[in-house]
Tab-separated table of C-alpha atoms and ligand atoms in Angstrom:
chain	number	residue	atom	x	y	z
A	68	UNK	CA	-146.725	237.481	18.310
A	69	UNK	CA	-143.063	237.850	16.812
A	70	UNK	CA	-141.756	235.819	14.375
A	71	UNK	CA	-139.439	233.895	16.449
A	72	UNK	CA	-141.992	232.808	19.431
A	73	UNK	CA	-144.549	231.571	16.932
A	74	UNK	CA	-143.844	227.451	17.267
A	75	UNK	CA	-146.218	224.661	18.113
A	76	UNK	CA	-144.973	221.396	19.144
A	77	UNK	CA	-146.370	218.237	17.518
A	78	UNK	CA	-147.815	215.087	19.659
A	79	UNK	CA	-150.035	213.468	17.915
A	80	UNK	CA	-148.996	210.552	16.585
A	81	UNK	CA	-145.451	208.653	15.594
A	82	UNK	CA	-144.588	206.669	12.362
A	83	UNK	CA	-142.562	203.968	12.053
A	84	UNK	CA	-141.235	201.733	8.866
A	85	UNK	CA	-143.501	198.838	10.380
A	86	UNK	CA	-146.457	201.069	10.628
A	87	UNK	CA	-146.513	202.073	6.701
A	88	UNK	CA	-147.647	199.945	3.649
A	89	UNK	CA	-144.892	198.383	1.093
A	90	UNK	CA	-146.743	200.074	-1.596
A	91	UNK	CA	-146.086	204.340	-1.192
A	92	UNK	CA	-149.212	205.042	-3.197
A	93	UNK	CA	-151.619	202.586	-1.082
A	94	UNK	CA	-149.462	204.453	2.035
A	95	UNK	CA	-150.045	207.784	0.264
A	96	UNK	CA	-154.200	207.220	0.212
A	97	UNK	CA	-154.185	205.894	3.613
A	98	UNK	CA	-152.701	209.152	4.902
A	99	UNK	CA	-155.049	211.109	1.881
A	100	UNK	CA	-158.292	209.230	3.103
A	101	UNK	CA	-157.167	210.280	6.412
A	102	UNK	CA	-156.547	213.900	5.796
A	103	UNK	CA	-159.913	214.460	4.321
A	104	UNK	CA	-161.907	215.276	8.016
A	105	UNK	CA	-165.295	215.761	7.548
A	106	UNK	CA	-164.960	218.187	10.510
A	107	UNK	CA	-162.275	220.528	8.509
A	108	UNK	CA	-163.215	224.584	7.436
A	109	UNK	CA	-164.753	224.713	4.045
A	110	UNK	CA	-161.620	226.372	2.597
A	111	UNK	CA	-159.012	223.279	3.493
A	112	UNK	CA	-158.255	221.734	0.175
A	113	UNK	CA	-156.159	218.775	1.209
A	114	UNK	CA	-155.333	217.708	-2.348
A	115	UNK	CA	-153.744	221.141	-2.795
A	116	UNK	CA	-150.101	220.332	-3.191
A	117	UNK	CA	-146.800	222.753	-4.024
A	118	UNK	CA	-145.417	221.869	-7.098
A	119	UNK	CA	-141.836	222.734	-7.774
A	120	UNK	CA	-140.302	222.439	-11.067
A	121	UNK	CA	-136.849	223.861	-12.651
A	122	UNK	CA	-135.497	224.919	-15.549
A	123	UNK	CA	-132.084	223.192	-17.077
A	124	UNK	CA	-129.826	226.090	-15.449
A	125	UNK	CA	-131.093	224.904	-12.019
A	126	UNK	CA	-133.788	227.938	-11.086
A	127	UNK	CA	-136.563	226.760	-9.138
A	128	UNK	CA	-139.870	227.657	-9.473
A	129	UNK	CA	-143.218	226.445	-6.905
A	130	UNK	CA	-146.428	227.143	-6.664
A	131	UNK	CA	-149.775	225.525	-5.586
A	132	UNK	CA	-152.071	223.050	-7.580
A	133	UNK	CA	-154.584	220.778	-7.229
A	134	UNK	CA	-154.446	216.715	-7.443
A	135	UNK	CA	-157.365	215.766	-9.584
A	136	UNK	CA	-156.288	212.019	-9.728
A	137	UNK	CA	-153.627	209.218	-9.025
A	138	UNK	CA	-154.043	206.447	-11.850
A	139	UNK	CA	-151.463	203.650	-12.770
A	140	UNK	CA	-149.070	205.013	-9.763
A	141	UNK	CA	-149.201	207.921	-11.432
A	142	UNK	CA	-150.089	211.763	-9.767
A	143	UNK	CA	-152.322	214.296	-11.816
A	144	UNK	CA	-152.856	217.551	-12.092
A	145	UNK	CA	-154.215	219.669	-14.839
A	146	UNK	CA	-152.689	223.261	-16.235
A	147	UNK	CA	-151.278	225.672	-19.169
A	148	UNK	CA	-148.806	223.746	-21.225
A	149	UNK	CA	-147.229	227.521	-21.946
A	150	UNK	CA	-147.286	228.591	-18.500
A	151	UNK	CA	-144.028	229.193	-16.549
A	152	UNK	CA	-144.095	225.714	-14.846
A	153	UNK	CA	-145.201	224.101	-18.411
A	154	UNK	CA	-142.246	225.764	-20.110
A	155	UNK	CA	-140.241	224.219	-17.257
A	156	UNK	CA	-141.524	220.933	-17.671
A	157	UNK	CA	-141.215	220.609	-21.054
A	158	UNK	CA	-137.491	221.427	-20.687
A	159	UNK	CA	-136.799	219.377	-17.761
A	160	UNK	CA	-139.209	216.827	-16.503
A	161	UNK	CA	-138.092	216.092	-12.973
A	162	UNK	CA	-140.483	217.801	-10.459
A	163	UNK	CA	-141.354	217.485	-7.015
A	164	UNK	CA	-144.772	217.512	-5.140
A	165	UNK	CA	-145.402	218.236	-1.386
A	166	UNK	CA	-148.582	218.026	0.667
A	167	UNK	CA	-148.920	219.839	4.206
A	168	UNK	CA	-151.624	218.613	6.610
A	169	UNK	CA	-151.444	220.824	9.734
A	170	UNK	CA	-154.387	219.539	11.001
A	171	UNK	CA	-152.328	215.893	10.934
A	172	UNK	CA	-148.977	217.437	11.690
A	173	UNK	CA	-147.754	215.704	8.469
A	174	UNK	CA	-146.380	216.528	4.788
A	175	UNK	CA	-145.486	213.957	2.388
A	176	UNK	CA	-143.382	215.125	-0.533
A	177	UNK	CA	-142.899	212.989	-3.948
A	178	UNK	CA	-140.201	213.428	-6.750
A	179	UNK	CA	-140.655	212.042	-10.024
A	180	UNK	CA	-140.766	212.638	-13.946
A	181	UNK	CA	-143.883	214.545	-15.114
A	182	UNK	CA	-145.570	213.984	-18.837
A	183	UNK	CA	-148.347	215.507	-20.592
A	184	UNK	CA	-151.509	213.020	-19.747
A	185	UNK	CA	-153.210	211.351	-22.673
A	186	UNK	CA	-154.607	214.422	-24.985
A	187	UNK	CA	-158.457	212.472	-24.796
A	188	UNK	CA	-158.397	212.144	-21.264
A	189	UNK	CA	-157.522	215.991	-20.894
A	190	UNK	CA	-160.316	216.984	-22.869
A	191	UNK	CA	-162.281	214.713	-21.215
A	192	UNK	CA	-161.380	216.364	-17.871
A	193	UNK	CA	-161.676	219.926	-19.335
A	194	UNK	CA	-165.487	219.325	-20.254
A	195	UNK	CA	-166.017	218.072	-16.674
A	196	UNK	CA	-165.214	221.131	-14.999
A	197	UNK	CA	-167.547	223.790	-14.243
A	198	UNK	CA	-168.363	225.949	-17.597
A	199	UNK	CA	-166.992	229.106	-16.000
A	200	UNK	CA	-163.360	227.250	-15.271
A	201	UNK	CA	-163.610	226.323	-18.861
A	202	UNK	CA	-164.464	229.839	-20.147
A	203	UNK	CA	-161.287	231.110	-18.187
A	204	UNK	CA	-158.387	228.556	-19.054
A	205	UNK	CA	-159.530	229.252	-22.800
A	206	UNK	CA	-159.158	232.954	-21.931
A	207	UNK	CA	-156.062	232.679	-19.977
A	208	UNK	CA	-152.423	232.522	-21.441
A	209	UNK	CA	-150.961	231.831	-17.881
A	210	UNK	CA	-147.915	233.266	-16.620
A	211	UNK	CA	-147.894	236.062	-19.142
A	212	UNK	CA	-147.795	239.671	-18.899
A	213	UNK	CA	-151.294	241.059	-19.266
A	214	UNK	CA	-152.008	245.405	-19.336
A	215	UNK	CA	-155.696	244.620	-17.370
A	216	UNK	CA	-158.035	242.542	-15.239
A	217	UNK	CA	-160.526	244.108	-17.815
A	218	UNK	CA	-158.750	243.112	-21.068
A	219	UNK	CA	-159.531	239.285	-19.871
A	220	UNK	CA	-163.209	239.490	-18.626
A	221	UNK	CA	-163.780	241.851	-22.108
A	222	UNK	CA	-162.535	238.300	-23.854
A	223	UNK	CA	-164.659	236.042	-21.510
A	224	UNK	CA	-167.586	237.673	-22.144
A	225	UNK	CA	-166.857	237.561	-25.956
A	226	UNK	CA	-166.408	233.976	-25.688
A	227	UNK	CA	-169.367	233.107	-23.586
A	228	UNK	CA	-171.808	234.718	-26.471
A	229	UNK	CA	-169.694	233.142	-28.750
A	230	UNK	CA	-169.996	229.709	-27.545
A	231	UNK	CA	-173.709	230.436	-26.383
A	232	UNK	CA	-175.409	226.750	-25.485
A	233	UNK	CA	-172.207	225.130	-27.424
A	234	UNK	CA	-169.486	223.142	-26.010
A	235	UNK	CA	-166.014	224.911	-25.536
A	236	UNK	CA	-163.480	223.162	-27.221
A	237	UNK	CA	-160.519	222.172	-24.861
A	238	UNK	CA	-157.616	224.376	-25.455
A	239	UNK	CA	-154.570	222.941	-27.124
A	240	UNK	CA	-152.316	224.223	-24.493
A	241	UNK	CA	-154.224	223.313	-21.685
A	242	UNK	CA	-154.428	219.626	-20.555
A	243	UNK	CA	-152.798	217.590	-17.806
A	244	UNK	CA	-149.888	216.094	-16.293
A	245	UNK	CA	-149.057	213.094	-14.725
A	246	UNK	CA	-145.891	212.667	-12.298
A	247	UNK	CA	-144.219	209.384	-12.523
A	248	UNK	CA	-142.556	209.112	-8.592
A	249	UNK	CA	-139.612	208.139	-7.831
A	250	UNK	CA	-139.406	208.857	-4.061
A	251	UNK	CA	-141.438	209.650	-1.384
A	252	UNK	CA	-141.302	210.557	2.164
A	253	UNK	CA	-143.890	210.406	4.750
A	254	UNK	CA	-143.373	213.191	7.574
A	255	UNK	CA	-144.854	213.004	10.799
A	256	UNK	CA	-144.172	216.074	13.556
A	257	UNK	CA	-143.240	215.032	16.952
A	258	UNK	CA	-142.721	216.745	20.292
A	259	UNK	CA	-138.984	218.022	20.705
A	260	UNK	CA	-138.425	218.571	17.125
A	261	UNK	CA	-137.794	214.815	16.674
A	262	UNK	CA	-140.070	214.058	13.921
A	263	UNK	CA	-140.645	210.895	11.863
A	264	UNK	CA	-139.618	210.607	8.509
A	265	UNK	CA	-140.489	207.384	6.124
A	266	UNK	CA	-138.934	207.718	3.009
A	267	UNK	CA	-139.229	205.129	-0.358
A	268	UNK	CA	-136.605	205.164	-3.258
A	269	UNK	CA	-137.472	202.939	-6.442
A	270	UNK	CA	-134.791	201.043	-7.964
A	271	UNK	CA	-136.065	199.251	-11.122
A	272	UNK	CA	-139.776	198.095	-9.948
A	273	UNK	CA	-138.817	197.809	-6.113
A	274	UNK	CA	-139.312	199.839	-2.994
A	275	UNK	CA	-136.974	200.453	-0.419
A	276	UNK	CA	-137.846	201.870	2.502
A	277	UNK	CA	-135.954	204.060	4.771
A	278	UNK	CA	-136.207	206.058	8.333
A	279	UNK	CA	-134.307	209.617	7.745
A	280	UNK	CA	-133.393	211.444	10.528
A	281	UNK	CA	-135.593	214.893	11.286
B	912	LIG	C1	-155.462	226.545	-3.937
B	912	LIG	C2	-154.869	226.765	-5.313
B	912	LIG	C3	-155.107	225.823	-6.297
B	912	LIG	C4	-154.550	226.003	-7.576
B	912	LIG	N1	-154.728	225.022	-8.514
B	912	LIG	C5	-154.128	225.142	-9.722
B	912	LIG	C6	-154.189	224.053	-10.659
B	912	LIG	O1	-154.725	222.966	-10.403
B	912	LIG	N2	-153.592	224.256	-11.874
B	912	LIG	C7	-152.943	225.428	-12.189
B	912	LIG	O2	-152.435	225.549	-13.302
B	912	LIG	N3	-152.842	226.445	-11.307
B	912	LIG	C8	-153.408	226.326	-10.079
B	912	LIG	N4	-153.300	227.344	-9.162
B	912	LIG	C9	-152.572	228.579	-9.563
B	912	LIG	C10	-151.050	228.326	-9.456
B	912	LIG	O3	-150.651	228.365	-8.103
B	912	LIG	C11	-150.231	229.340	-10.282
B	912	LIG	O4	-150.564	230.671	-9.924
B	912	LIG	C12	-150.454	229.184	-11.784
B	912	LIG	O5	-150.547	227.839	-12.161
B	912	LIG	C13	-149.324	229.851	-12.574
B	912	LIG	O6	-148.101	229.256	-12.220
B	912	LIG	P1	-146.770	229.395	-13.102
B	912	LIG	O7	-146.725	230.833	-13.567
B	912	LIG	O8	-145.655	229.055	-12.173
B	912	LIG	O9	-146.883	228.430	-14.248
B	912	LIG	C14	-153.795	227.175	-7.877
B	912	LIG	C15	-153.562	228.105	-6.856
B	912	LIG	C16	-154.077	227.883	-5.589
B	912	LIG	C17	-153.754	228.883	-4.496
């Protein structure tokens, strides 16, 4: 099929300002809860969510990671302080997030401030995870330029006799984030390219909701 006749209308359902909650996080895990069908291929990962972040000088960078949390209001994921999108961060805070869910016909996206996450609870989170992920953000300096595949499993293997039956200390540059939002919109496909859109602003501690047109 070409390009221009690939196109599938939407039907499934509408969304309205009266249909979603006051609060866009409780709104957010309504539509998360909702997402998560226990009918869905093993290799949907519905907290997997694009990231976009940008330097001062306006160039825009995405990619895909994975929410691991939403605490206080707040969004989390967990990464390489020294990667591309940590050196981004670190120079400009303001990110946005955005979920698809073809299986719902929806996408919410979320802008907001990111900061590094509370240094204990990123270790804490680090130790969690499965000993191989651990083994390979120590050995990983993301984003940079790297002669061979084999030059990195040569240091995993030296670190996995190294740290034989030991814990693996959480790297310093690893750790996570938490977005701060500031907006959000709720998307909803509909037939005739009409869709729904739901979109909050904060001012100060307040909410204002909004219909946007498709
Ligand atoms: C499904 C999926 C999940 C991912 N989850 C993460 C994650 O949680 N954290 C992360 O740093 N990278 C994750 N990645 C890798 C990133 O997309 C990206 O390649 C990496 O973070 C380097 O990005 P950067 O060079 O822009 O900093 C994931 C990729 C995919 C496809």
């Amino acid at each position: 099929m070409s390009l221009h006749e690939m196109r599938k209308s939407y039907s499934m359902a509408g969304l309205t300002k009266s249909d979603v909650d006051a609060d866009p996080v409780v709104q957010f895990q309504r539509w998360f809860k909702e997402a998560q069908q226990p009918d869905l291929p093993d290799w949907v990962e519905v907290n997997a969510m694009t990231l976009a972040t940008a330097d001062p000088q306006g160039k825009v960078t995405s990619r895909i990671v994975l929410l691991k949390g939403i605490e206080g209001g707040r969004f989390c994921f967990y990464s390489n302080y020294e990667s591309e999108k940590g050196q981004q961060i670190a120079a400009n805070p303001h990110v946005s997030l955005c979920f698809f869910w073809g299986h719902l016909q929806r996408q919410v996206r979320i802008e907001g401030s990111a900061k590094l996450s509370d240094r204990n609870k990123s270790v804490d989170y680090f130790h969690s995870r499965p000993r191989e992920s651990q083994l390979g953000a120590y050995v990983s300096q993301q984003s940079s330029v790297i002669d061979s595949r084999q030059l990195l499993q040569e240091k995993y293997t030296e670190l996995e006799s190294e740290y034989h039956q030991q814990e693996i200390p959480c790297p310093d540059q690893w750790g996570g984030y938490e977005v701060e939002p500031t907006r959000f919109e709720f998307w909803q496909g509909r037939p005739g390219r009409l869709h729904d859109r739901v979109c909050y602003r904060r001012d100060r501690e307040l909410w204002t909701l909004s219909r946007l047109s498709p």
